[in-house]
Short mmCIF file of C-alpha atoms in Angstrom, two decimals:
data_model
loop_
_atom_site.label_atom_id
_atom_site.label_comp_id
_atom_site.label_asym_id
_atom_site.label_seq_id
_atom_site.Cartn_x
_atom_site.Cartn_y
_atom_site.Cartn_z
CA MET A 1 0.00 0.00 0.00
CA PHE A 2 2.85 2.41 0.79
CA ASP A 3 5.17 1.30 -2.02
CA PRO A 4 4.39 4.40 -4.11
CA LEU A 5 5.66 6.50 -1.20
CA SER A 6 9.26 5.58 -2.07
CA GLY A 7 8.93 7.41 -5.36
CA CYS A 8 8.04 10.59 -3.49
CA LEU A 9 10.95 10.50 -1.06
CA ASN A 10 14.33 12.11 -1.08
CA VAL A 11 16.82 12.00 1.78
CA GLU A 12 15.65 15.26 3.34
CA ALA A 13 11.97 14.26 3.24
CA ALA A 14 12.72 10.80 4.65
CA GLU A 15 14.74 12.30 7.51
CA ARG A 16 11.91 14.71 8.32
CA ILE A 17 9.37 11.88 8.32
CA VAL A 18 11.53 9.78 10.65
CA ALA A 19 11.85 12.76 13.00
CA LEU A 20 8.07 13.29 13.25
CA ARG A 21 6.70 13.14 16.78
CA ILE A 22 3.16 13.25 18.09
CA ASP A 23 2.20 16.59 19.59
CA PRO A 24 2.56 16.41 23.40
CA ASP A 25 -1.06 17.49 23.98
CA ILE A 26 -2.33 14.76 21.66
CA GLN A 27 0.01 12.22 23.26
CA SER A 28 -1.38 13.15 26.67
CA ARG A 29 -4.93 12.67 25.40
CA ILE A 30 -4.02 9.28 23.91
CA GLU A 31 -2.56 8.19 27.24
CA GLU A 32 -5.67 9.37 29.07
CA LEU A 33 -7.93 7.46 26.69
CA ALA A 34 -5.69 4.38 26.86
CA GLY A 35 -5.95 4.36 30.63
CA ARG A 36 -9.72 4.70 30.51
CA SER A 37 -9.85 1.96 27.86
CA ASN A 38 -7.79 -0.40 30.01
CA GLU A 39 -10.22 0.24 32.85
CA GLY A 40 -13.21 -0.37 30.56
CA ARG A 41 -14.49 3.17 31.13
CA LEU A 42 -14.62 4.66 27.62
CA ILE A 43 -17.90 6.04 26.37
CA GLU A 44 -18.79 5.54 22.70
CA ASP A 45 -17.42 8.90 21.52
CA GLU A 46 -14.18 8.35 23.41
CA ARG A 47 -13.83 4.86 21.92
CA ALA A 48 -14.17 6.31 18.40
CA GLU A 49 -11.64 9.04 19.24
CA TYR A 50 -9.19 6.54 20.72
CA ASP A 51 -9.58 4.16 17.78
CA SER A 52 -8.83 7.00 15.36
CA TYR A 53 -5.64 7.86 17.27
CA VAL A 54 -4.55 4.23 17.26
CA GLU A 55 -5.22 3.92 13.54
CA GLY A 56 -3.36 7.16 12.84
CA ALA A 57 -0.39 6.02 14.91
CA GLU A 58 -0.26 2.74 13.01
CA ILE A 59 -0.27 4.54 9.66
CA LEU A 60 2.41 6.95 10.85
CA SER A 61 4.53 4.02 12.04
CA LEU A 62 4.28 2.37 8.64
CA ILE A 63 5.23 5.58 6.83
CA LYS A 64 8.17 6.11 9.19
CA LEU A 65 9.30 2.52 8.60
CA LYS A 66 9.20 3.13 4.84
CA ALA A 67 11.27 6.31 5.30
CA ARG A 68 13.82 4.49 7.50
CA ARG A 69 14.19 1.74 4.89
CA TYR A 70 14.65 4.39 2.22
CA LEU A 71 17.46 5.98 4.25
CA LEU A 72 19.12 2.64 5.03
CA ALA A 73 19.10 1.71 1.34
CA ARG A 74 20.99 4.93 0.66
CA GLY A 75 23.57 4.40 3.39
CA GLY A 76 21.85 6.57 5.97
CA ASN A 77 20.76 5.67 9.47
#
C-alpha cells in the first residue's frame, strides 16, 4: 500500500518523516484514553476518538518505517 511513497521521497523528506513526533497534547490525550480503555471506562465517543488515534499512529509508524528503509538503502541511518 505504501510502495508508491518511495517514489516521493528524497533524503531530506525521509529524515523529516523519521523525525516526526506526536504533539505532546495529543500524546497526553491518547494516554488518558488508553488508561480509561484499560479500565473499561470509555464512552462511545471516546472509543471512536481513541480508535482514530490508534489507527493514525499505526499509519504513521508504517510511513516512518518506509522512510527508515529508504534511508538505510541509501547508506543513511
